[in-house]
Amino acid sequence: MSTGEAGDAAGPAFRQQVVAMLPRLRRFARGLTGGSAADADDLVQIAVMRAIERAGQWVVGTRLDSWLFRIVHNAWIDEVRSRKVREADPDADFDRMVGDHGEPRVEASLTLEAVRKATAKLPEEQRAVLMLVCVEGLSYRDAADSLGVPIGTVMSRLARARAALAARLGGARPGAAGGNVIKLG
């Protein structure tokens, strides 16, 4: 397959597909940035600009989502390299959950906050794999393509991420007698 011409590839159909991907790109970016909505929005803006500028590099017939996730990930790597990673409260910019019942809302909010905090503490490599596979639903192969790593690396990073989350969220292990089972993907 060949790449499209920059003019054709960045046309209205391409742009519509990119716009349709924005919620997923933002969700992935929030995972990479530790949950900062502002940083995630900046990252997605950079990635979308790069995607439009380099639309001719996208191979027609391949998965646009994998290509866009890779651009977001590469933009994040560039950002981390260009500045010292600042320590920030990963929960500061998360939107609050809205619920009809006070108690379930508080309980669900506390559980969600615990998962967000635990996820934010994962190494970036594990967090990226976890977001792509468990949140975005990419296959191991597509996640590997998006991150530019072998599929075995995706599998090992995902296993380590799941184990670390289980340990941080009360030591629950899949299949542990009497423990909570945490299913992530």
XYZ file of N, CA and C in Angstrom:
555
model
N 0.834 -1.184 0.000
C 0.000 0.000 0.000
C 0.870 1.236 0.000
N 0.341 2.268 -0.572
C 1.121 3.498 -0.631
C 0.497 4.550 0.268
N 1.314 5.496 0.607
C 0.794 6.603 1.396
C 0.053 7.545 0.470
N -0.905 8.266 1.034
C -1.671 9.204 0.226
C -0.899 10.479 0.010
N -1.348 11.275 -0.927
C -0.754 12.590 -1.136
C -1.193 13.478 0.013
N -0.332 14.358 0.461
C -0.635 15.194 1.619
C -1.944 15.946 1.438
N -2.197 16.476 0.269
C -3.425 17.220 0.034
C -4.657 16.349 0.141
N -4.600 15.146 -0.440
C -5.733 14.236 -0.391
C -5.911 13.660 1.005
N -4.817 13.261 1.618
C -4.886 12.591 2.909
C -5.419 13.513 3.996
N -5.131 14.800 3.919
C -5.588 15.740 4.947
C -6.923 16.371 4.568
N -7.620 15.756 3.635
C -8.900 16.291 3.186
C -9.995 16.144 4.231
N -11.210 16.530 3.851
C -12.328 16.528 4.793
C -12.613 15.158 5.419
N -12.522 14.089 4.646
C -12.801 12.755 5.191
C -11.776 12.386 6.265
N -10.513 12.663 5.985
C -9.454 12.382 6.955
C -9.685 13.195 8.224
N -9.970 14.465 8.050
C -10.181 15.350 9.207
C -11.384 14.899 10.027
N -12.438 14.431 9.368
C -13.612 13.927 10.089
C -13.240 12.718 10.937
N -12.440 11.831 10.385
C -12.016 10.649 11.137
C -11.168 11.049 12.334
N -10.299 12.022 12.162
C -9.468 12.501 13.269
C -10.350 13.123 14.347
N -11.309 13.936 13.941
C -12.220 14.561 14.909
C -12.994 13.488 15.674
N -13.426 12.447 14.989
C -14.146 11.356 15.653
C -13.273 10.644 16.689
N -11.977 10.677 16.491
C -11.035 10.025 17.412
C -10.675 10.896 18.614
N -11.040 12.159 18.621
C -10.608 13.075 19.683
C -10.911 12.590 21.101
N -12.114 12.073 21.390
C -12.344 11.601 22.766
C -11.389 10.479 23.180
N -11.127 9.559 22.264
C -10.200 8.465 22.586
C -8.775 8.975 22.745
N -8.365 9.898 21.878
C -7.019 10.468 21.980
C -6.862 11.217 23.294
N -7.882 11.958 23.676
C -7.822 12.725 24.926
C -7.759 11.780 26.125
N -8.553 10.714 26.083
C -8.536 9.739 27.184
C -7.151 9.108 27.308
N -6.556 8.742 26.183
C -5.212 8.166 26.187
C -4.202 9.184 26.705
N -4.316 10.417 26.240
C -3.393 11.472 26.678
C -3.524 11.729 28.172
N -4.755 11.692 28.693
C -4.934 11.882 30.143
C -4.256 10.763 30.912
N -4.302 9.572 30.376
C -3.605 8.468 31.028
C -2.101 8.661 31.020
N -1.579 9.141 29.911
C -0.137 9.375 29.815
C 0.319 10.484 30.752
N -0.483 11.537 30.846
C -0.085 12.709 31.629
C -0.394 12.564 33.105
N -0.920 11.422 33.510
C -1.261 11.239 34.915
C -2.592 11.856 35.273
N -3.374 12.203 34.288
C -4.716 12.691 34.534
C -4.929 14.172 34.363
N -3.916 14.918 34.070
C -4.066 16.363 33.911
C -4.826 16.673 32.623
N -6.013 17.256 32.780
C -6.833 17.591 31.613
C -6.144 18.635 30.738
N -5.533 19.628 31.358
C -4.869 20.687 30.588
C -3.686 20.128 29.799
N -2.852 19.312 30.450
C -1.711 18.711 29.757
C -2.182 17.773 28.649
N -3.259 17.029 28.922
C -3.793 16.111 27.917
C -4.303 16.878 26.704
N -5.013 17.972 26.949
C -5.520 18.780 25.834
C -4.377 19.354 25.001
N -3.338 19.828 25.676
C -2.169 20.346 24.954
C -1.531 19.248 24.110
N -1.401 18.065 24.695
C -0.789 16.935 24.004
C -1.609 16.532 22.780
N -2.924 16.472 22.930
C -3.789 16.112 21.802
C -3.707 17.178 20.714
N -3.664 18.437 21.099
C -3.548 19.508 20.103
C -2.261 19.360 19.298
N -1.161 19.109 19.982
C 0.120 18.906 19.298
C 0.031 17.710 18.356
N -0.546 16.614 18.856
C -0.631 15.388 18.062
C -1.520 15.568 16.834
N -2.641 16.240 16.992
C -3.539 16.451 15.853
C -2.877 17.349 14.811
N -2.179 18.366 15.268
C -1.456 19.226 14.317
C -0.423 18.407 13.546
N 0.310 17.547 14.257
C 1.303 16.701 13.585
C 0.624 15.748 12.611
N -0.506 15.185 13.017
C -1.215 14.241 12.150
C -1.667 14.918 10.862
N -2.197 16.120 10.977
C -2.655 16.842 9.784
C -1.469 17.227 8.908
N -0.383 17.692 9.537
C 0.815 18.050 8.770
C 1.410 16.842 8.062
N 1.302 15.683 8.685
C 1.936 14.470 8.154
C 0.915 13.470 7.624
N -0.253 13.950 7.255
C -1.319 13.063 6.795
C -0.867 12.183 5.639
N 0.015 12.688 4.821
C 0.515 11.917 3.695
C 1.337 10.707 4.101
N 1.765 10.663 5.356
C 2.542 9.521 5.846
C 1.652 8.371 6.312
N 0.368 8.657 6.541
C -0.540 7.599 6.966
C -0.815 6.678 5.790
N -0.678 5.398 5.999
C -0.892 4.416 4.945
C -2.378 4.085 4.887
N -3.004 4.449 3.777
C -4.424 4.188 3.589
C -4.660 2.683 3.687
N -5.683 2.300 4.432
C -5.987 0.887 4.621
C -5.463 0.339 5.933
N -4.649 1.121 6.628
C -4.187 0.710 7.956
C -5.040 1.423 8.997
N -4.879 1.011 10.241
C -5.692 1.565 11.325
C -5.263 2.992 11.659
N -6.173 3.903 11.448
C -5.906 5.298 11.765
C -5.733 5.483 13.270
N -6.516 4.743 14.074
C -6.402 4.922 15.527
C -5.017 4.547 16.030
N -4.458 3.461 15.545
C -3.106 3.072 15.967
C -2.084 4.137 15.582
N -2.226 4.675 14.382
C -1.310 5.716 13.909
C -1.423 6.960 14.785
N -2.646 7.368 15.109
C -2.852 8.552 15.941
C -2.368 8.331 17.372
N -2.609 7.145 17.927
C -2.110 6.855 19.274
C -0.588 6.923 19.307
N 0.036 6.462 18.239
C 1.499 6.523 18.181
C 1.984 7.977 18.151
N 1.288 8.815 17.411
C 1.657 10.233 17.367
C 1.501 10.861 18.747
N 0.405 10.551 19.444
C 0.203 11.081 20.801
C 1.331 10.605 21.713
N 1.652 9.328 21.641
C 2.709 8.775 22.490
C 4.054 9.429 22.184
N 4.370 9.583 20.912
C 5.635 10.227 20.544
C 5.669 11.686 20.991
N 4.537 12.374 20.894
C 4.474 13.764 21.365
C 4.708 13.818 22.873
N 4.177 12.829 23.590
C 4.393 12.777 25.045
C 5.869 12.549 25.359
N 6.499 11.645 24.638
C 7.929 11.396 24.843
C 8.719 12.679 24.585
N 8.377 13.388 23.519
C 9.049 14.661 23.227
C 8.859 15.652 24.368
N 7.652 15.713 24.903
C 7.352 16.639 25.994
C 8.149 16.290 27.247
N 8.207 15.011 27.574
C 8.956 14.574 28.760
C 10.432 14.887 28.597
N 10.943 14.676 27.410
C 12.360 14.956 27.159
C 12.664 16.450 27.212
N 11.711 17.291 26.830
C 11.985 18.723 26.728
C 11.859 19.469 28.058
N 11.283 18.831 29.051
C 11.153 19.484 30.364
C 11.274 18.453 31.470
N 11.574 18.917 32.624
C 11.599 18.041 33.787
C 10.152 17.711 34.104
N 9.901 16.439 34.371
C 8.532 16.063 34.700
C 8.199 16.654 36.059
N 7.223 17.544 36.037
C 6.879 18.201 37.300
C 5.971 17.297 38.129
N 6.176 17.370 39.402
C 5.330 16.615 40.311
C 4.026 17.389 40.470
N 2.953 16.751 40.148
C 1.654 17.401 40.256
C 0.654 16.421 40.839
N -0.353 16.935 41.449
C -1.426 16.090 41.956
C -2.185 15.549 40.757
N -2.101 14.237 40.488
C -2.730 13.687 39.295
C -4.247 13.761 39.334
N -4.812 14.025 40.502
C -6.262 14.057 40.615
C -6.830 15.467 40.542
N -5.988 16.482 40.509
C -6.454 17.861 40.601
C -7.409 18.242 39.480
N -7.175 17.758 38.270
C -7.985 18.195 37.136
C -9.052 17.202 36.700
N -9.171 16.086 37.396
C -10.191 15.122 37.002
C -11.575 15.678 37.295
N -12.453 15.464 36.378
C -13.830 15.885 36.601
C -14.432 15.019 37.696
N -15.277 15.623 38.509
C -15.946 14.890 39.577
C -17.072 14.062 38.973
N -17.282 12.885 39.553
C -18.366 12.024 39.111
C -19.696 12.635 39.532
N -20.674 12.485 38.685
C -22.005 12.975 39.007
C -22.897 11.766 39.171
N -23.584 11.691 40.297
C -24.471 10.573 40.563
C -25.756 11.056 41.196
N -26.782 10.199 41.172
C -28.069 10.562 41.747
C -28.142 10.248 43.229
N -27.371 9.284 43.679
C -27.429 8.858 45.069
C -26.122 9.221 45.749
N -26.229 9.852 46.903
C -25.042 10.313 47.616
C -24.060 9.219 47.955
N -24.521 8.147 48.606
C -23.606 7.102 49.064
C -22.918 6.378 47.912
N -23.666 5.846 46.943
C -22.971 5.173 45.836
C -22.019 6.108 45.103
N -22.410 7.379 44.972
C -21.551 8.343 44.293
C -20.240 8.496 45.041
N -20.312 8.653 46.356
C -19.106 8.814 47.162
C -18.255 7.558 47.078
N -18.891 6.394 47.235
C -18.153 5.131 47.178
C -17.512 4.931 45.808
N -18.286 5.166 44.755
C -17.745 5.012 43.404
C -16.645 6.030 43.154
N -16.841 7.250 43.648
C -15.838 8.292 43.470
C -14.546 7.927 44.176
N -14.657 7.399 45.391
C -13.462 6.999 46.129
C -12.747 5.863 45.419
N -13.507 4.898 44.904
C -12.904 3.784 44.180
C -12.230 4.280 42.904
N -12.917 5.128 42.164
C -12.354 5.662 40.931
C -11.105 6.487 41.219
N -11.145 7.296 42.271
C -9.976 8.091 42.643
C -8.802 7.186 43.001
N -9.064 6.092 43.701
C -7.990 5.160 44.062
C -7.364 4.554 42.811
N -8.194 4.189 41.842
C -7.683 3.619 40.589
C -6.888 4.675 39.823
N -7.391 5.903 39.776
C -6.672 6.977 39.079
C -5.313 7.235 39.720
N -5.301 7.298 41.052
C -4.037 7.542 41.751
C -3.053 6.407 41.498
N -3.540 5.171 41.588
C -2.667 4.016 41.375
C -2.153 3.989 39.939
N -3.012 4.302 38.988
C -2.608 4.324 37.583
C -1.584 5.425 37.330
N -1.781 6.573 37.942
C -0.854 7.695 37.755
C 0.538 7.380 38.291
N 0.625 6.467 39.259
C 1.918 6.114 39.849
C 2.677 5.064 39.039
N 2.016 4.470 38.055
C 2.694 3.479 37.212
C 3.760 4.170 36.366
N 4.820 3.443 36.026
C 5.785 3.999 35.069
C 5.071 4.301 33.744
N 5.533 5.315 33.047
C 4.878 5.752 31.812
C 4.699 4.610 30.818
N 5.686 3.736 30.696
C 5.602 2.635 29.727
C 4.444 1.702 30.061
N 4.261 1.406 31.351
C 3.171 0.531 31.770
C 1.826 1.244 31.634
N 1.787 2.509 31.992
C 0.551 3.286 31.912
C 0.072 3.371 30.464
N 0.983 3.590 29.531
C 0.607 3.696 28.116
C 0.001 2.389 27.617
N 0.628 1.270 27.943
C 0.107 -0.030 27.514
C -1.259 -0.284 28.148
N -1.380 -0.010 29.428
C -2.643 -0.214 30.136
C -3.761 0.607 29.495
N -3.489 1.854 29.176
C -4.497 2.721 28.560
C -4.909 2.202 27.181
N -3.939 1.808 26.374
C -4.260 1.356 25.019
C -5.031 0.041 25.016
N -4.616 -0.910 25.840
C -5.241 -2.234 25.822
C -6.535 -2.262 26.635
N -6.475 -1.776 27.871
C -7.620 -1.921 28.775
C -8.659 -0.815 28.639
N -8.250 0.368 28.285
C -9.204 1.472 28.175
C -9.649 1.659 26.729
N -8.699 1.686 25.805
C -9.031 1.920 24.401
C -9.406 0.648 23.658
N -9.119 -0.509 24.230
C -9.526 -1.762 23.620
C -8.689 -2.211 22.439
N -7.479 -1.686 22.309
C -6.618 -2.122 21.220
C -6.114 -3.537 21.491
N -5.885 -4.277 20.436
C -5.279 -5.597 20.577
C -3.821 -5.417 20.981
N -3.210 -6.479 21.465
C -1.794 -6.404 21.824
C -0.964 -5.971 20.614
N -1.299 -6.506 19.443
C -0.564 -6.186 18.217
C -0.705 -4.698 17.890
N -1.927 -4.179 17.953
C -2.138 -2.761 17.635
C -1.477 -1.855 18.667
N -1.516 -2.252 19.927
C -0.832 -1.471 20.968
C 0.673 -1.477 20.711
N 1.203 -2.645 20.337
C 2.636 -2.745 20.037
C 2.999 -1.837 18.863
N 2.166 -1.836 17.829
C 2.409 -0.963 16.675
C 2.341 0.511 17.076
N 1.365 0.859 17.908
C 1.209 2.254 18.340
C 2.404 2.744 19.135
N 2.972 1.851 19.947
C 4.083 2.235 20.812
C 5.443 1.956 20.191
N 5.457 1.229 19.080
C 6.722 0.927 18.420
C 7.578 -0.057 19.192
N 6.912 -1.028 19.843
C 7.628 -2.040 20.621
C 7.138 -3.422 20.204
N 7.901 -4.479 20.515
C 7.451 -5.834 20.198
C 6.218 -6.218 21.024
N 5.434 -7.156 20.517
C 4.222 -7.581 21.202
C 4.533 -8.187 22.580
N 5.653 -8.882 22.693
C 6.046 -9.446 23.989
C 6.281 -8.361 25.032
N 6.783 -7.227 24.602
C 6.991 -6.099 25.513
C 5.654 -5.569 26.000
N 4.674 -5.496 25.101
C 3.331 -5.068 25.501
C 2.781 -6.030 26.552
N 2.931 -7.320 26.311
C 2.399 -8.316 27.239
C 3.061 -8.216 28.610
N 4.373 -8.071 28.639
C 5.058 -8.006 29.932
C 4.752 -6.701 30.660
N 4.684 -5.589 29.931
C 4.355 -4.310 30.576
C 2.930 -4.336 31.127
N 2.021 -4.950 30.387
C 0.639 -5.032 30.842
C 0.537 -5.910 32.090
N 1.258 -7.020 32.098
C 1.247 -7.894 33.278
C 1.807 -7.166 34.495
N 2.897 -6.432 34.307
C 3.473 -5.673 35.427
C 2.529 -4.566 35.887
N 1.871 -3.902 34.945
C 0.924 -2.837 35.302
C -0.241 -3.399 36.103
N -0.787 -4.516 35.656
C -1.905 -5.134 36.382
C -1.486 -5.567 37.778
N -0.300 -6.158 37.881
C 0.187 -6.591 39.198
C 0.404 -5.395 40.122
N 0.960 -4.324 39.585
C 1.199 -3.126 40.402
C -0.117 -2.504 40.847
N -1.098 -2.458 39.962
C -2.404 -1.911 40.345
C -3.063 -2.777 41.411
N -2.991 -4.078 41.231
C -3.580 -4.976 42.225
C -2.927 -4.777 43.587
N -1.616 -4.617 43.606
C -0.905 -4.408 44.868
C -1.283 -3.066 45.495
N -1.401 -2.033 44.675
C -1.728 -0.696 45.202
C -3.181 -0.579 45.631
N -4.040 -1.381 45.045
C -5.467 -1.296 45.354
C -5.880 -2.353 46.371
N -5.037 -2.593 47.331
C -5.407 -3.480 48.422
C -4.893 -4.889 48.304
N -3.972 -5.125 47.410
C -3.357 -6.442 47.323
C -4.222 -7.485 46.660
N -5.320 -7.092 46.029
C -6.171 -8.067 45.360
C -5.412 -8.670 44.190
N -5.508 -9.977 44.073
C -4.871 -10.681 42.960
C -5.933 -11.497 42.249
N -5.918 -11.536 40.935
C -6.877 -12.370 40.229
C -6.789 -13.803 40.724
N -7.942 -14.330 41.129
C -7.991 -15.710 41.580
C -7.597 -15.918 43.024
N -7.249 -14.876 43.751
C -6.860 -15.034 45.144
C -8.079 -15.382 45.976
N -7.934 -16.355 46.837
C -9.037 -16.784 47.680
C -9.454 -15.648 48.604
N -10.740 -15.327 48.574
C -11.266 -14.305 49.457
C -10.937 -12.888 49.040
N -10.140 -12.700 48.003
C -9.755 -11.352 47.581
C -10.655 -10.856 46.472
N -10.612 -9.596 46.248
C -11.354 -9.020 45.137
C -10.623 -9.336 43.850
N -11.378 -9.665 42.843
C -10.782 -9.906 41.536
C -10.834 -8.606 40.758
N -9.693 -8.183 40.283
C -9.616 -6.959 39.495
C -9.416 -7.357 38.049
N -10.400 -7.051 37.218
C -10.287 -7.371 35.800
C -10.023 -6.089 35.048
N -8.901 -6.042 34.378
C -8.525 -4.868 33.590
C -8.300 -5.294 32.155
N -9.341 -5.502 31.441
C -9.204 -5.811 30.027
C -9.280 -7.235 29.696
